[in-house]
């Protein structure tokens, strides 16, 4: 079993390196088989086609992001700080993931729908993670949230929506990371509405 996993992991890493260097479109299954020195038959034992191995590459990369988010969740800090740190960690790690994979950067921007299909399971887990954090914040009095599931879903979509401008650097024309953090923090804690007179009295 260990040998099978080692062989599969090798092929995934070889594919990642080829995708990063030449791009998904310009890499063939033959290229992956040759570079892994395992042969076409062995490669097709684990993966039916190139899309399947691409999915495995992205899933493994996202597993690293998930590990980092889980570490943040265990930090001895307030629920508010955990939420902000998790959102910024998400953006930083997604940026690192895309940029370190060279030509996959173009694939990320060009075929975002394919990426969406691959990351469905990760998104589902992240929503559950955020929901758990929101419930924790309610118990400690940091958050006042009626529907934690819906709020978690919206937060996850907010941070996803920030990915492309964050990776491309477009956000720099709008503000620094610290300024973005302050705006997001204010929005999460206070919303857009001015408090009515006497609300906090």
Short mmCIF file of C-alpha atoms in Angstrom, two decimals:
data_model
loop_
_atom_site.label_atom_id
_atom_site.label_comp_id
_atom_site.label_asym_id
_atom_site.label_seq_id
_atom_site.Cartn_x
_atom_site.Cartn_y
_atom_site.Cartn_z
CA UNK A 1 0.00 0.00 0.00
CA UNK A 2 2.83 2.39 0.90
CA UNK A 3 4.50 1.68 -2.44
CA UNK A 4 1.25 2.42 -4.31
CA UNK A 5 0.85 5.76 -2.52
CA UNK A 6 4.50 6.62 -3.14
CA UNK A 7 4.15 5.91 -6.87
CA UNK A 8 0.93 7.91 -7.12
CA UNK A 9 2.42 10.85 -5.21
CA UNK A 10 5.46 10.78 -7.49
CA UNK A 11 3.27 11.00 -10.57
CA UNK A 12 1.25 13.85 -9.09
CA UNK A 13 4.41 15.80 -8.28
CA UNK A 14 5.92 15.13 -11.71
CA UNK A 15 2.68 16.29 -13.33
CA UNK A 16 2.66 19.42 -11.16
CA UNK A 17 6.18 20.31 -12.25
CA UNK A 18 5.38 19.75 -15.92
CA UNK A 19 2.15 21.75 -15.70
CA UNK A 20 4.06 24.54 -13.94
CA UNK A 21 6.77 24.59 -16.61
CA UNK A 22 4.81 24.01 -19.80
CA UNK A 23 1.18 24.58 -18.83
CA UNK A 24 -1.70 22.13 -18.63
CA UNK A 25 -2.57 22.34 -22.34
CA UNK A 26 0.99 21.69 -23.55
CA UNK A 27 1.63 18.71 -21.26
CA UNK A 28 0.60 15.24 -22.42
CA UNK A 29 0.07 11.99 -20.55
CA UNK A 30 3.12 10.66 -22.42
CA UNK A 31 5.18 13.53 -21.01
CA UNK A 32 4.09 12.66 -17.48
CA UNK A 33 4.75 8.94 -17.97
CA UNK A 34 8.22 9.59 -19.42
CA UNK A 35 9.22 12.10 -16.76
CA UNK A 36 8.06 9.83 -13.93
CA UNK A 37 9.94 6.87 -15.46
CA UNK A 38 6.96 4.67 -14.66
CA UNK A 39 5.51 4.12 -18.11
CA UNK A 40 2.10 4.78 -19.65
CA UNK A 41 0.52 1.60 -18.31
CA UNK A 42 1.38 2.49 -14.71
CA UNK A 43 0.19 6.07 -15.17
CA UNK A 44 -3.16 4.94 -16.57
CA UNK A 45 -3.54 2.53 -13.63
CA UNK A 46 -3.92 5.56 -11.36
CA UNK A 47 -5.37 8.21 -13.67
CA UNK A 48 -7.82 7.81 -16.55
CA UNK A 49 -6.83 11.05 -18.29
CA UNK A 50 -5.00 14.35 -17.92
CA UNK A 51 -7.97 16.10 -16.31
CA UNK A 52 -7.96 13.52 -13.53
CA UNK A 53 -4.29 14.02 -12.73
CA UNK A 54 -4.79 17.80 -12.90
CA UNK A 55 -7.55 17.43 -10.30
CA UNK A 56 -5.14 15.44 -8.12
CA UNK A 57 -2.48 18.17 -8.42
CA UNK A 58 -4.88 20.93 -7.36
CA UNK A 59 -6.36 18.79 -4.57
CA UNK A 60 -2.90 18.16 -3.13
CA UNK A 61 -2.06 21.86 -3.27
CA UNK A 62 -5.34 22.73 -1.54
CA UNK A 63 -4.60 20.16 1.15
CA UNK A 64 -1.62 22.31 2.15
CA UNK A 65 -3.88 25.35 2.41
CA UNK A 66 -6.36 23.37 4.52
CA UNK A 67 -3.56 22.34 6.88
CA UNK A 68 -2.58 26.00 7.40
CA UNK A 69 -6.19 27.05 8.05
CA UNK A 70 -6.55 24.28 10.63
CA UNK A 71 -3.43 25.58 12.40
CA UNK A 72 -4.95 29.07 12.53
CA UNK A 73 -8.17 27.66 13.98
CA UNK A 74 -6.21 26.23 16.92
CA UNK A 75 -4.45 29.49 17.79
CA UNK A 76 -5.19 30.85 21.31
CA UNK A 77 -6.69 34.11 19.98
CA UNK A 78 -10.19 35.58 19.85
CA UNK A 79 -12.73 34.34 17.32
CA UNK A 80 -12.56 37.75 15.61
CA UNK A 81 -8.78 37.53 15.14
CA UNK A 82 -9.05 33.91 14.01
CA UNK A 83 -11.56 34.88 11.35
CA UNK A 84 -9.40 37.71 10.01
CA UNK A 85 -6.25 35.60 10.14
CA UNK A 86 -7.95 32.70 8.34
CA UNK A 87 -9.21 34.96 5.56
CA UNK A 88 -5.78 36.54 5.01
CA UNK A 89 -4.06 33.16 5.28
CA UNK A 90 -6.43 31.85 2.61
CA UNK A 91 -5.51 34.70 0.25
CA UNK A 92 -1.76 34.49 0.93
CA UNK A 93 -1.62 30.72 0.45
CA UNK A 94 -3.76 30.74 -2.70
CA UNK A 95 -1.43 33.39 -4.12
CA UNK A 96 1.64 31.31 -3.21
CA UNK A 97 0.02 28.20 -4.69
CA UNK A 98 -0.71 29.87 -8.02
CA UNK A 99 2.56 31.79 -8.36
CA UNK A 100 4.82 28.87 -7.42
CA UNK A 101 3.22 26.76 -10.12
CA UNK A 102 4.45 28.89 -13.00
CA UNK A 103 2.37 28.30 -16.11
CA UNK A 104 -0.55 27.11 -14.00
CA UNK A 105 -1.03 30.77 -13.15
CA UNK A 106 -2.36 31.32 -16.67
CA UNK A 107 -4.56 28.23 -16.36
CA UNK A 108 -5.99 29.57 -13.08
CA UNK A 109 -7.11 32.80 -14.72
CA UNK A 110 -8.07 31.29 -18.06
CA UNK A 111 -10.14 28.33 -16.92
CA UNK A 112 -11.53 29.34 -13.55
CA UNK A 113 -14.50 26.98 -14.03
CA UNK A 114 -12.17 23.97 -14.16
CA UNK A 115 -10.53 25.15 -10.95
CA UNK A 116 -13.98 25.58 -9.40
CA UNK A 117 -14.85 21.96 -10.17
CA UNK A 118 -11.66 20.74 -8.55
CA UNK A 119 -12.05 22.78 -5.37
CA UNK A 120 -15.69 21.98 -4.58
CA UNK A 121 -14.77 19.67 -1.70
CA UNK A 122 -12.30 22.18 -0.26
CA UNK A 123 -14.92 24.96 -0.42
CA UNK A 124 -17.45 22.78 1.38
CA UNK A 125 -14.98 22.03 4.18
CA UNK A 126 -13.97 25.68 4.49
CA UNK A 127 -17.61 26.73 4.85
CA UNK A 128 -18.06 24.19 7.67
CA UNK A 129 -14.85 25.47 9.26
CA UNK A 130 -16.09 29.07 9.14
CA UNK A 131 -19.47 28.03 10.51
CA UNK A 132 -17.76 26.35 13.47
CA UNK A 133 -15.73 29.51 14.09
CA UNK A 134 -18.86 31.69 13.94
CA UNK A 135 -20.57 29.46 16.50
CA UNK A 136 -17.50 29.73 18.72
CA UNK A 137 -17.67 33.52 18.39
CA UNK A 138 -21.35 33.53 19.35
CA UNK A 139 -20.62 31.53 22.49
CA UNK A 140 -17.84 33.93 23.54
CA UNK A 141 -19.90 37.01 22.73
CA UNK A 142 -17.68 38.21 19.87
CA UNK A 143 -20.29 37.71 17.15
CA UNK A 144 -24.01 38.22 16.86
CA UNK A 145 -25.01 35.95 13.98
CA UNK A 146 -28.46 34.50 13.50
CA UNK A 147 -27.74 32.12 10.59
CA UNK A 148 -24.20 30.80 10.96
CA UNK A 149 -24.41 28.49 7.93
CA UNK A 150 -25.52 31.25 5.54
CA UNK A 151 -23.01 33.71 7.01
CA UNK A 152 -20.20 31.17 6.61
CA UNK A 153 -21.24 30.58 2.99
CA UNK A 154 -21.21 34.32 2.26
CA UNK A 155 -17.84 34.83 3.98
CA UNK A 156 -16.29 32.00 2.00
CA UNK A 157 -17.57 33.52 -1.23
CA UNK A 158 -16.26 36.95 -0.22
CA UNK A 159 -12.74 35.62 0.27
CA UNK A 160 -12.94 33.63 -2.97
CA UNK A 161 -13.98 36.78 -4.79
CA UNK A 162 -10.83 38.50 -3.52
CA UNK A 163 -8.48 35.79 -4.84
CA UNK A 164 -7.93 36.94 -8.42
CA UNK A 165 -7.30 40.63 -7.61
CA UNK A 166 -5.08 39.55 -4.71
CA UNK A 167 -3.02 37.22 -6.90
CA UNK A 168 -2.74 39.69 -9.76
CA UNK A 169 -1.91 42.58 -7.43
CA UNK A 170 -4.87 44.63 -8.64
CA UNK A 171 -5.86 45.32 -5.03
CA UNK A 172 -2.78 47.56 -4.67
CA UNK A 173 -4.53 50.30 -6.60
CA UNK A 174 -7.33 50.20 -4.03
CA UNK A 175 -5.38 49.88 -0.80
CA UNK A 176 -2.68 48.06 1.14
CA UNK A 177 -3.22 44.69 2.79
CA UNK A 178 -3.54 46.45 6.17
CA UNK A 179 -6.17 48.81 4.77
CA UNK A 180 -8.09 45.89 3.27
CA UNK A 181 -7.88 44.11 6.62
CA UNK A 182 -9.34 47.16 8.39
CA UNK A 183 -12.19 47.49 5.88
CA UNK A 184 -13.05 43.79 6.06
CA UNK A 185 -12.85 43.84 9.86
CA UNK A 186 -15.16 46.85 10.10
CA UNK A 187 -17.58 45.30 7.62
CA UNK A 188 -17.70 42.01 9.51
CA UNK A 189 -18.14 43.61 12.90
CA UNK A 190 -20.33 46.59 12.10
CA UNK A 191 -21.77 46.14 8.62
CA UNK A 192 -22.53 49.15 6.43
CA UNK A 193 -25.31 50.76 8.45
CA UNK A 194 -24.79 53.58 10.92
CA UNK A 195 -26.00 52.59 14.39
CA UNK A 196 -29.32 54.20 15.26
CA UNK A 197 -29.36 56.81 18.00
CA UNK A 198 -29.09 55.24 21.40
CA UNK A 199 -28.33 51.77 19.99
CA UNK A 200 -25.22 51.36 22.12
CA UNK A 201 -26.42 53.37 25.05
#
